[in-house]
XYZ file of N, CA and C in Angstrom:
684
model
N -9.452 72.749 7.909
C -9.391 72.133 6.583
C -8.613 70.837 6.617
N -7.480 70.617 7.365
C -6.705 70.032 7.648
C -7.457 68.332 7.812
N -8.526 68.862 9.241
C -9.402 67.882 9.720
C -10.147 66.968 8.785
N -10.536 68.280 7.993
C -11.884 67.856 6.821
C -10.935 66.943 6.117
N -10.175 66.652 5.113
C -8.957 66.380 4.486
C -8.678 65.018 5.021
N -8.266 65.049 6.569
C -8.152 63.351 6.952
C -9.261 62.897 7.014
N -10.579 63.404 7.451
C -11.834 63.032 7.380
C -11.685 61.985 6.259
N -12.229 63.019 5.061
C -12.603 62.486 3.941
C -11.291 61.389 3.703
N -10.190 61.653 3.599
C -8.690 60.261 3.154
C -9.215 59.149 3.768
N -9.971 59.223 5.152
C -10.481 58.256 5.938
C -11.426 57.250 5.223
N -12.378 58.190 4.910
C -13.696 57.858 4.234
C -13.248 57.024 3.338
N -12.505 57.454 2.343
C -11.764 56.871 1.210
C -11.440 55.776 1.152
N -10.746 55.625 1.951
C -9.975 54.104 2.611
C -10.949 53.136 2.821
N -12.131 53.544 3.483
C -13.212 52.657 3.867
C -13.691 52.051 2.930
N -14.203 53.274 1.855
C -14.964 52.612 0.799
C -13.905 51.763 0.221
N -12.883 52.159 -0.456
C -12.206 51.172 -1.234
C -11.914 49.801 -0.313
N -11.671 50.087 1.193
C -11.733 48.621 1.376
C -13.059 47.974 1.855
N -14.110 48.544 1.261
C -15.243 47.898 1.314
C -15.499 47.272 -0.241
N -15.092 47.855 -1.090
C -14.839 47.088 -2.647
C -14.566 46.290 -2.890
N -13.218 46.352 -2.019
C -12.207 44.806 -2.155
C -12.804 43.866 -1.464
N -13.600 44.182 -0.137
C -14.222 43.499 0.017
C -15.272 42.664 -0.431
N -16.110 43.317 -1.175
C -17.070 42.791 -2.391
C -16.684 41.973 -3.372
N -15.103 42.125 -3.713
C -14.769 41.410 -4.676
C -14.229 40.201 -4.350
N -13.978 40.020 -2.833
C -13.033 39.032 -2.416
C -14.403 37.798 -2.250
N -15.645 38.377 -1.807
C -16.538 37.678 -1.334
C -17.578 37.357 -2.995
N -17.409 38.247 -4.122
C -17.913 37.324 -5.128
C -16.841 36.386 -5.527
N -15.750 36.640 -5.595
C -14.414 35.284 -5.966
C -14.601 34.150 -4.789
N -15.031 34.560 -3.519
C -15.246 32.991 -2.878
C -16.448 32.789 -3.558
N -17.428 33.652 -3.618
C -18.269 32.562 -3.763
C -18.870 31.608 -5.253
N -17.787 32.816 -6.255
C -17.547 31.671 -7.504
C -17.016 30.009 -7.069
N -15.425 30.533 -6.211
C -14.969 29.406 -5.578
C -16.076 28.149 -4.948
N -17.071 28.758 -4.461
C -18.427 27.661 -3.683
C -18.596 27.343 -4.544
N -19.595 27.611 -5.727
C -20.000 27.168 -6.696
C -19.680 26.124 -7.366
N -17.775 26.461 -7.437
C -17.380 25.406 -9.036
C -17.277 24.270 -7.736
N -17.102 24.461 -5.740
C -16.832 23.191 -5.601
C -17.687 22.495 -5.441
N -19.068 23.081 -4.905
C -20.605 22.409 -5.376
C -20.224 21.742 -6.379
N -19.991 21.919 -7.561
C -20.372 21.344 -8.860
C -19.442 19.876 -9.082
N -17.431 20.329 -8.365
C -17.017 19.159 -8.745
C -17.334 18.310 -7.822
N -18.413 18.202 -6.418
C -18.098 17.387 -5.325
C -19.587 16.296 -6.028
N -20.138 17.057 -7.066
C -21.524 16.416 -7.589
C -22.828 17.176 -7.347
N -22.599 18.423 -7.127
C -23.488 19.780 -7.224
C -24.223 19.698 -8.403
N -25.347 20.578 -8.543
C -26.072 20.217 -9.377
C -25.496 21.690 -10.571
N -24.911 21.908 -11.325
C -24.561 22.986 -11.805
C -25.520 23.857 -13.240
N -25.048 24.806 -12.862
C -26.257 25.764 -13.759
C -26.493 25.243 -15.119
N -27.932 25.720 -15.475
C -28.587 24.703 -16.269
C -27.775 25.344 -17.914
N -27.075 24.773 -18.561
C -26.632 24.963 -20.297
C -27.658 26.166 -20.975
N -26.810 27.027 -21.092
C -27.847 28.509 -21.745
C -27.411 28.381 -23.419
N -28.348 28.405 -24.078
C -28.172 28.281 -25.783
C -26.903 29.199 -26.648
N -26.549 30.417 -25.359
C -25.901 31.743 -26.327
C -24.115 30.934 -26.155
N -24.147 29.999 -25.035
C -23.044 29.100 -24.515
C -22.627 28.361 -25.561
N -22.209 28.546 -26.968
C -21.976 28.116 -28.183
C -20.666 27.011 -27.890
N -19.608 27.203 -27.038
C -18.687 26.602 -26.932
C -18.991 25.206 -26.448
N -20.002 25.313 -25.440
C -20.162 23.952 -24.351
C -21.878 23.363 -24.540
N -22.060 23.616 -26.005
C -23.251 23.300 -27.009
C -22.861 21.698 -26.863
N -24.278 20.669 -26.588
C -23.627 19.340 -27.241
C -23.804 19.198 -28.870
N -23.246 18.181 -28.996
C -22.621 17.642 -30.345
C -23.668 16.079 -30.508
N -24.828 16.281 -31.320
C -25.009 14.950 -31.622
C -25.142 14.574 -32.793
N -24.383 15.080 -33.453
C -24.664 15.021 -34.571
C -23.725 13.695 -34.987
N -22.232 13.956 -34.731
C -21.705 12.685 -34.789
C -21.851 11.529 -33.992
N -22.855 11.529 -33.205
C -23.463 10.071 -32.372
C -24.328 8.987 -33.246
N -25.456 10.069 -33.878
C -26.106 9.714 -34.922
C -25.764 9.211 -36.189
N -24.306 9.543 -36.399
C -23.856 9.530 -37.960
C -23.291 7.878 -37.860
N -22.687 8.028 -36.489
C -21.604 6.386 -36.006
C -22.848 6.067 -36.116
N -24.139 5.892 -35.328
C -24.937 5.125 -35.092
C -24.948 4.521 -36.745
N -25.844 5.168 -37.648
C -26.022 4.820 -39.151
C -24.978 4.253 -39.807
N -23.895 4.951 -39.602
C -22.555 4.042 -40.232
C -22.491 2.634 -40.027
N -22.917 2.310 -38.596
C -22.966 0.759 -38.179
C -24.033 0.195 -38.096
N -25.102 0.798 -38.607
C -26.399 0.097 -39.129
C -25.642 -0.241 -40.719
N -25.289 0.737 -41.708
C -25.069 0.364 -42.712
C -24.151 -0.774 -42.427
N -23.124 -0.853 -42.190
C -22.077 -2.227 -42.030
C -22.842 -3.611 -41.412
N -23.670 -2.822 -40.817
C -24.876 -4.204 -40.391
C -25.156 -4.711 -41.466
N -25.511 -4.285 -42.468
C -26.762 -4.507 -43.876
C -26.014 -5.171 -44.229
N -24.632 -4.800 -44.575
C -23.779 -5.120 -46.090
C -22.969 -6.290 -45.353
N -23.136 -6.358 -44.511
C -22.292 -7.849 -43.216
C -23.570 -8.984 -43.783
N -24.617 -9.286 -43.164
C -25.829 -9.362 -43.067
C -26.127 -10.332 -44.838
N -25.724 -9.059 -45.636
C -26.201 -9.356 -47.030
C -25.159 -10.289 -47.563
N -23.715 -10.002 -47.182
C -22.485 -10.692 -47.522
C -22.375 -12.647 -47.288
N -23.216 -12.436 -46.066
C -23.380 -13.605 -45.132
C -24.684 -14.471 -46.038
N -25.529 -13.774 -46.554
C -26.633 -14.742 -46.978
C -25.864 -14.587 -48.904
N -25.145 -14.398 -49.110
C -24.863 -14.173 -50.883
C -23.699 -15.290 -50.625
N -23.312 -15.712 -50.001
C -21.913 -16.339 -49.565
C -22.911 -18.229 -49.350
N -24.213 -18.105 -48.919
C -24.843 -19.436 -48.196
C -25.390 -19.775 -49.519
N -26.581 -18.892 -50.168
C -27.227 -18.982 -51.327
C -27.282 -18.010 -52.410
N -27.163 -18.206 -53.755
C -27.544 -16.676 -54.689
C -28.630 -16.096 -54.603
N -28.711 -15.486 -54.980
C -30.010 -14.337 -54.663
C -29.695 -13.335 -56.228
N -31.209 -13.120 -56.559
C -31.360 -12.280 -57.272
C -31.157 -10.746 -56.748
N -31.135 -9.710 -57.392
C -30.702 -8.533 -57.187
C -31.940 -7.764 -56.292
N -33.236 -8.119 -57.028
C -34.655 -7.769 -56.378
C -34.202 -8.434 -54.681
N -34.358 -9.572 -54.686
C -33.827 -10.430 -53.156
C -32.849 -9.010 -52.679
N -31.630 -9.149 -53.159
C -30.850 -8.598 -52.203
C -31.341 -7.398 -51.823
N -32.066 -6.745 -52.709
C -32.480 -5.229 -52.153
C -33.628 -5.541 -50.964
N -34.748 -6.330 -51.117
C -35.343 -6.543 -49.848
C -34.633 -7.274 -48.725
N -33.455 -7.649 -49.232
C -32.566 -7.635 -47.385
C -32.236 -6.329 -47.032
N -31.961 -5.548 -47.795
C -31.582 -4.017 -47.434
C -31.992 -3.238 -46.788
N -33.689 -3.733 -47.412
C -34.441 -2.742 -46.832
C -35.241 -3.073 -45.355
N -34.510 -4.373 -44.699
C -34.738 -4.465 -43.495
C -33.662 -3.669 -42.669
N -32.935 -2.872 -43.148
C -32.250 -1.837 -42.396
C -32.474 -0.518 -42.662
N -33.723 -0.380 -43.256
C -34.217 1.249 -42.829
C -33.098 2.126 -43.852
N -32.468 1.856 -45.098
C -31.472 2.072 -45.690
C -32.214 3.292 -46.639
N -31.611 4.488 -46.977
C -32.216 5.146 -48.302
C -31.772 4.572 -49.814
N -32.242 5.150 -50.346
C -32.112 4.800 -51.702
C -30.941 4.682 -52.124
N -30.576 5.673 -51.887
C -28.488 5.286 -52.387
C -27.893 4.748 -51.841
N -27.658 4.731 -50.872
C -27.323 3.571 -49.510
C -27.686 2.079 -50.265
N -28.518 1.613 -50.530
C -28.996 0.844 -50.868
C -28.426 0.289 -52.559
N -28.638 1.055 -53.218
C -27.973 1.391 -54.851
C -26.627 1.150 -54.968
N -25.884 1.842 -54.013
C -24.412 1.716 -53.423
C -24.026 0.401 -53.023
N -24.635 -0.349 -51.526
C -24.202 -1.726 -51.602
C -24.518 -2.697 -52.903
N -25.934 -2.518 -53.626
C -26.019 -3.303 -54.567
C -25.039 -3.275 -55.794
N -24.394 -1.852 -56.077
C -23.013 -1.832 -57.212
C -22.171 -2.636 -56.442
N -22.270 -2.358 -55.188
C -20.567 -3.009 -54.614
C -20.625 -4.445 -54.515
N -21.823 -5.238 -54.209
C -21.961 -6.753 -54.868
C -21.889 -7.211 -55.674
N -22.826 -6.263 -56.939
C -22.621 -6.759 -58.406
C -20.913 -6.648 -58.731
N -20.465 -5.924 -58.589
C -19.452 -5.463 -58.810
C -18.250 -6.981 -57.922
N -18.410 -7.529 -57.110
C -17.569 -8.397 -56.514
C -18.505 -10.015 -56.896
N -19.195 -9.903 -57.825
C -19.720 -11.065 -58.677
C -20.558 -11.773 -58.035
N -21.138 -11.343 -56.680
C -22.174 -11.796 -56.199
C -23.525 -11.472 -56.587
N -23.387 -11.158 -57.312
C -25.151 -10.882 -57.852
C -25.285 -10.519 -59.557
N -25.633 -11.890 -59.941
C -25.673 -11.692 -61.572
C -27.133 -12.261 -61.949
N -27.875 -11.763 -62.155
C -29.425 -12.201 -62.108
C -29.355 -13.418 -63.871
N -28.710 -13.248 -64.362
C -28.706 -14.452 -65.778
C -27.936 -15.291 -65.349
N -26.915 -15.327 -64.354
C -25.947 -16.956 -64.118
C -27.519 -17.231 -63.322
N -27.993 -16.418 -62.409
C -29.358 -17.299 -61.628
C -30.306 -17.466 -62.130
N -30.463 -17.198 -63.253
C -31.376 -17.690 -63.854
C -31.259 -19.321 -64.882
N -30.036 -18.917 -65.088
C -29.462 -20.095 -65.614
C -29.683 -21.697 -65.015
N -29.136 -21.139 -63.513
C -29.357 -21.960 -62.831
C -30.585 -22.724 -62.193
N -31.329 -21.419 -61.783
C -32.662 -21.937 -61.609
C -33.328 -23.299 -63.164
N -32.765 -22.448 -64.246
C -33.413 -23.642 -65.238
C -33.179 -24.573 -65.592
N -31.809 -24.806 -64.871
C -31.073 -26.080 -64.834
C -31.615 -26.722 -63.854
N -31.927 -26.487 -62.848
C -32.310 -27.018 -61.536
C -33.877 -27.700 -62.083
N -34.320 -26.747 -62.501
C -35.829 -27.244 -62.791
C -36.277 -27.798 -63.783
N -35.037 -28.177 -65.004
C -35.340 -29.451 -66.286
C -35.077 -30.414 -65.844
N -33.457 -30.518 -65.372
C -32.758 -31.886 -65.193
C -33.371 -32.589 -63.505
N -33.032 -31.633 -62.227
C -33.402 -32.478 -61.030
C -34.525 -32.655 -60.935
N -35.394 -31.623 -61.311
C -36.944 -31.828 -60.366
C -38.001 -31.807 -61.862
N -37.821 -32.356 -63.048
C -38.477 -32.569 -64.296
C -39.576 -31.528 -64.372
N -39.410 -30.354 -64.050
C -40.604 -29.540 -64.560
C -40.304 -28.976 -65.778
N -41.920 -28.547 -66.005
C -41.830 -27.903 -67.367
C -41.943 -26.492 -67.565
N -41.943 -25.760 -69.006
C -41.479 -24.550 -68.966
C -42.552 -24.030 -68.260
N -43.675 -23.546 -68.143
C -44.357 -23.207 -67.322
C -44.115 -22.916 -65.639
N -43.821 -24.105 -65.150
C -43.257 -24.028 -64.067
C -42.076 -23.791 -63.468
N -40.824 -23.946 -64.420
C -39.726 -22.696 -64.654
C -39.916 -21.173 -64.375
N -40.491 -20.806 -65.010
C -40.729 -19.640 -65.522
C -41.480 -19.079 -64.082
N -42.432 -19.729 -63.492
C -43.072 -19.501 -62.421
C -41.560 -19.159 -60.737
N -40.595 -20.049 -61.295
C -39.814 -20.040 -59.954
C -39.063 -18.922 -60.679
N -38.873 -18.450 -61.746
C -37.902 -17.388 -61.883
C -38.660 -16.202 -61.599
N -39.861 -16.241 -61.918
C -40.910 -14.841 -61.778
C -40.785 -14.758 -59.699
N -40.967 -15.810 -59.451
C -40.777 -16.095 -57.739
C -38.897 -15.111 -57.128
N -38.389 -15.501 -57.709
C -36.906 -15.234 -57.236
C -36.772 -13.837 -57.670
N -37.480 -13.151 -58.258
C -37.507 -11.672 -58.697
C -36.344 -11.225 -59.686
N -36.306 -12.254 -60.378
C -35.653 -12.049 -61.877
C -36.449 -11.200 -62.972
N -35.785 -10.238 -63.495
C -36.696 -9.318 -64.674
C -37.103 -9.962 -65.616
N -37.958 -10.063 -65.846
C -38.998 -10.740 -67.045
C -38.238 -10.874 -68.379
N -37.187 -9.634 -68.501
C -36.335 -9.500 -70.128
C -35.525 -10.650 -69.663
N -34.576 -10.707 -68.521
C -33.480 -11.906 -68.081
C -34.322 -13.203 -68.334
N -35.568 -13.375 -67.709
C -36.117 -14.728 -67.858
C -36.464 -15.013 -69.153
N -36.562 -14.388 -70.224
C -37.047 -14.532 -71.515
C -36.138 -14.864 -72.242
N -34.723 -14.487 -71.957
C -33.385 -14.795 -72.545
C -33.327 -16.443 -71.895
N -32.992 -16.339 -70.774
C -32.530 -17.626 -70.375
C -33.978 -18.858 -70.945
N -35.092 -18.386 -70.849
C -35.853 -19.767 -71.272
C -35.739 -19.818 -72.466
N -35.593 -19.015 -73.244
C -34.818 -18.982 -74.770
C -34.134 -20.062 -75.429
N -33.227 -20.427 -74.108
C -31.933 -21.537 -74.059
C -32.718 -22.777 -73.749
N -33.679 -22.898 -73.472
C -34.049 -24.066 -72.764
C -34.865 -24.986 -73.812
N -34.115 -26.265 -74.334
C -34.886 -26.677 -75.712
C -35.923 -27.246 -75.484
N -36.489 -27.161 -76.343
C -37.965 -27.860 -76.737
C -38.159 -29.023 -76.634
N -38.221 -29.360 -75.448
C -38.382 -30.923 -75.294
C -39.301 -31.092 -74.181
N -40.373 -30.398 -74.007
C -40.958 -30.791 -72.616
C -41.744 -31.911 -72.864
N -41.736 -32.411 -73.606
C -42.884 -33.334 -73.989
C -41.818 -34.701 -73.380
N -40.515 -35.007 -74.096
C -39.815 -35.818 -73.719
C -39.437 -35.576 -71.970
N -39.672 -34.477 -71.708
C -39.224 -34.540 -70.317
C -40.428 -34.671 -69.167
N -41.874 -34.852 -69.652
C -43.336 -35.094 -69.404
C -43.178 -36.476 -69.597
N -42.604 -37.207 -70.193
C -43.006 -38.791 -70.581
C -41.999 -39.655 -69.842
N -40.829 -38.836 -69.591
C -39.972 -39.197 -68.759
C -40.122 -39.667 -67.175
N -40.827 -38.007 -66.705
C -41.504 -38.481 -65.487
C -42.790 -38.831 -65.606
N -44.222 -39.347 -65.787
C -44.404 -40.131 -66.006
C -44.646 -41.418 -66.106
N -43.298 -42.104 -66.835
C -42.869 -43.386 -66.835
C -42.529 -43.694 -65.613
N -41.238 -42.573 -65.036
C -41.209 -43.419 -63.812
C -42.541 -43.350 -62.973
N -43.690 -42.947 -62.695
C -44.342 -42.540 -61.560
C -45.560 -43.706 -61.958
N -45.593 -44.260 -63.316
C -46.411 -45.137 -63.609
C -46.483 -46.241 -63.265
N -45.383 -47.070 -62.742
C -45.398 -48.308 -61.907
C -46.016 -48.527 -60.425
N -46.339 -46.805 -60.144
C -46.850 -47.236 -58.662
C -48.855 -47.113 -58.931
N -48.892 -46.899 -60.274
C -49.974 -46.337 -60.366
C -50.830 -48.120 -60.709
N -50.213 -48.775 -60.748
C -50.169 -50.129 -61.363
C -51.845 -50.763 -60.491
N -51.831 -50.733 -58.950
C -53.209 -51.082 -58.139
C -54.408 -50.130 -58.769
N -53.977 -49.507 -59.564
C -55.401 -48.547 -59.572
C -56.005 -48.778 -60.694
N -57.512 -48.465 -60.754
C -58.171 -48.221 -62.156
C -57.640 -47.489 -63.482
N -57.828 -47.544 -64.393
C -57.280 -46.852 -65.716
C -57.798 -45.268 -65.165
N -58.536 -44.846 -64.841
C -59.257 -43.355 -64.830
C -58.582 -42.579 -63.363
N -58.403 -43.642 -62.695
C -57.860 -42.799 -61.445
C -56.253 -42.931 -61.811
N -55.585 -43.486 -62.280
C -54.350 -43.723 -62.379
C -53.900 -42.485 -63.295
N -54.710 -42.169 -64.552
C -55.056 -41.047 -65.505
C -55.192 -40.097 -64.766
N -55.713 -40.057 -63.684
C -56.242 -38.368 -62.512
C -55.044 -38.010 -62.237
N -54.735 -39.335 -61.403
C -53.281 -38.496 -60.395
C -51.786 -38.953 -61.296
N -51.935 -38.997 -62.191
C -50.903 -39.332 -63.409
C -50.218 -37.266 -63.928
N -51.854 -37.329 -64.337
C -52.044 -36.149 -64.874
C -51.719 -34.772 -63.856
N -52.216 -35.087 -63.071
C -52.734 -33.922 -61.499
C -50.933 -33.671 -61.582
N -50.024 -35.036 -61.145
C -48.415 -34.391 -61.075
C -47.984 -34.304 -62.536
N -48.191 -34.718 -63.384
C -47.041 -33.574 -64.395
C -48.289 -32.279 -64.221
N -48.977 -31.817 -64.104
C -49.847 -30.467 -64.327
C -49.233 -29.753 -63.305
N -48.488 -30.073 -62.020
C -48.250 -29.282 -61.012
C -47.009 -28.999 -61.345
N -46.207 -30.075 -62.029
C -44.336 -29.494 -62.488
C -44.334 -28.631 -63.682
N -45.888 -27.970 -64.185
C -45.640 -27.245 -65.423
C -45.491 -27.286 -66.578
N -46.452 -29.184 -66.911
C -45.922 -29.121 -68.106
C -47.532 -28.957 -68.821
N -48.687 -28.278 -68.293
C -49.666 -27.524 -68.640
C -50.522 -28.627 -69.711
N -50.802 -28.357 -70.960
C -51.776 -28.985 -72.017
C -50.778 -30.582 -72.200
N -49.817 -30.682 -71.995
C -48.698 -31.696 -71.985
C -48.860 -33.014 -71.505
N -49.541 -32.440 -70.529
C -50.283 -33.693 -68.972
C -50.892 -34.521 -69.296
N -51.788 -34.444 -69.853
C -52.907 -35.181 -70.460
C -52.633 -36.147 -71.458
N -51.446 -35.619 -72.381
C -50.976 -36.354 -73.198
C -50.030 -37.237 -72.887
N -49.159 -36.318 -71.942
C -48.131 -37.583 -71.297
C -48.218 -38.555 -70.760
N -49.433 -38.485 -69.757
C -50.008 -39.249 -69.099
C -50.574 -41.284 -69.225
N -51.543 -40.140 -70.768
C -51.687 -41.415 -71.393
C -50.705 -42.251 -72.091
N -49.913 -41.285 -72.760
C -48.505 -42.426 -73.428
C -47.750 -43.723 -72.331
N -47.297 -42.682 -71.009
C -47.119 -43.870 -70.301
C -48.128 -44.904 -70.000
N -49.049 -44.461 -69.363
C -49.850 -45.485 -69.227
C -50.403 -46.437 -69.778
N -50.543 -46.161 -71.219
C -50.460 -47.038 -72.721
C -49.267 -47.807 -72.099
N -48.180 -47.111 -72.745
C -46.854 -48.065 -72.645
C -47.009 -49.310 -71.481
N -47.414 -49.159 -70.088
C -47.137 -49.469 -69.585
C -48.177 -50.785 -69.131
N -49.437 -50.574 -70.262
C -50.539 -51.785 -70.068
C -50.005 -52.825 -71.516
N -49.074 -52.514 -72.034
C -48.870 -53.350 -73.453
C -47.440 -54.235 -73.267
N -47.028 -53.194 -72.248
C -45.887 -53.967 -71.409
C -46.302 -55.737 -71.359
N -44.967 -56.353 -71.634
C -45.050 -58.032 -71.462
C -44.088 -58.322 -70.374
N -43.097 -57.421 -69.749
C -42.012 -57.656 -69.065
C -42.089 -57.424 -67.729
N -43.459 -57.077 -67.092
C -43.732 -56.428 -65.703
C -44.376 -55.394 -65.719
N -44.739 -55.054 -67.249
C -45.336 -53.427 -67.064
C -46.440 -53.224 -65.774
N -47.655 -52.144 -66.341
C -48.247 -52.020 -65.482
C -49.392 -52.523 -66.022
N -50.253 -53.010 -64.919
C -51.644 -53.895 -65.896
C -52.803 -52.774 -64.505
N -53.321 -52.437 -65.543
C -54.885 -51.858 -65.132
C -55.873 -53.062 -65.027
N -56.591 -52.957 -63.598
C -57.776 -53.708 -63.717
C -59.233 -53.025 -64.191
């Protein structure tokens, strides 16, 4: 019995140090593994249940958009700062950045709001620009404000303001443009008399203006203009 007894204690010994053995040789060969991996090993492929060492792109995407938006409102700051722009304008700069709706709604409060975008001072202006420098008439006003994407109620207010004088401001230009008309026939001088006030907008106006100068300017004794 004795025999049997060391036998088996023997046996015992074996197996358990055949265990340890097993265990010593999966711990190296974890050890292989991680040094495969830091020497530039190719390491096991990311399993989905691996919640901890999940990537994250969510905030890559978000920076990305954040600095598209600061693009827009940089972008928009830079052209409101060179020229005014109506509010319609500024939103189609916006929307060359792929912007949603509120995004968009949002920079436009935050302009209006810092006095860059008042669609009646630009309208104002536009009708100042287009009585006094460049003599058009209401017609053709009205055409550059409908152009600049001013709301039809804003443009109706501001031409409101704009007095009734296109006739004096038709005879004005005109007069001056009638001295060069001086080499020409009465009928062609009448064409292209007429043809430019009709293009600055001053519509049924033309015709009439036309002839006043050109009257004026054959009765002239001082240099006027003489039709052959």
């Amino acid at each position: 019995m004795d025999r049997a007894l060391s036998d088996a204690g023997a046996h015992g010994e074996g197996d358990v140090a055949a265990e340890l053995d097993d265990v010593v040789s999966v711990d190296s060969s974890s050890d292989d593994s991680l040094t495969d991996v830091a020497a530039g090993g190719v390491a096991e492929a990311w399993h989905p249940t691996w919640a901890d060492d999940r990537p994250q792109l969510g905030p890559s995407v978000d920076s990305e958009h954040a600095e598209n938006l600061e693009l827009a409102e940089k972008v928009l700051l830079k052209k409101l700062r060179t020229r005014s722009l109506s509010v319609s304008e500024a939103r189609g700069v916006l929307r060359e950045y792929s912007l949603d709706a509120a995004e968009v709604d949002h920079l436009i409060a935050q302009m209006d709001e810092y006095g860059y975008l008042d669609d009646a001072a630009l309208a104002d202006q536009l009708i100042h620009a287009g009585a006094d420098r460049k003599c058009q008439g209401r017609q053709a006003i009205a055409q550059t404000l409908a152009k600049r994407g001013i709301p039809r109620e804003v443009a109706d207010v501001a031409l409101a303001e704009l007095p009734d004088d296109d006739l004096e401001r038709a005879l004005e230009f005109a007069r001056s443009k009638a001295r060069s008309l001086q080499s020409l026939d009465r009928d062609t001088a009448l064409r292209r008399l007429t043809g430019q006030l009709a293009r600055r907008g001053y519509g049924s106006l033309a015709m009439t203006a036309a002839r006043i100068a050109l009257d004026e300017g054959s009765r002239g004794s001082g240099g006027g203009v003489r039709f052959v």
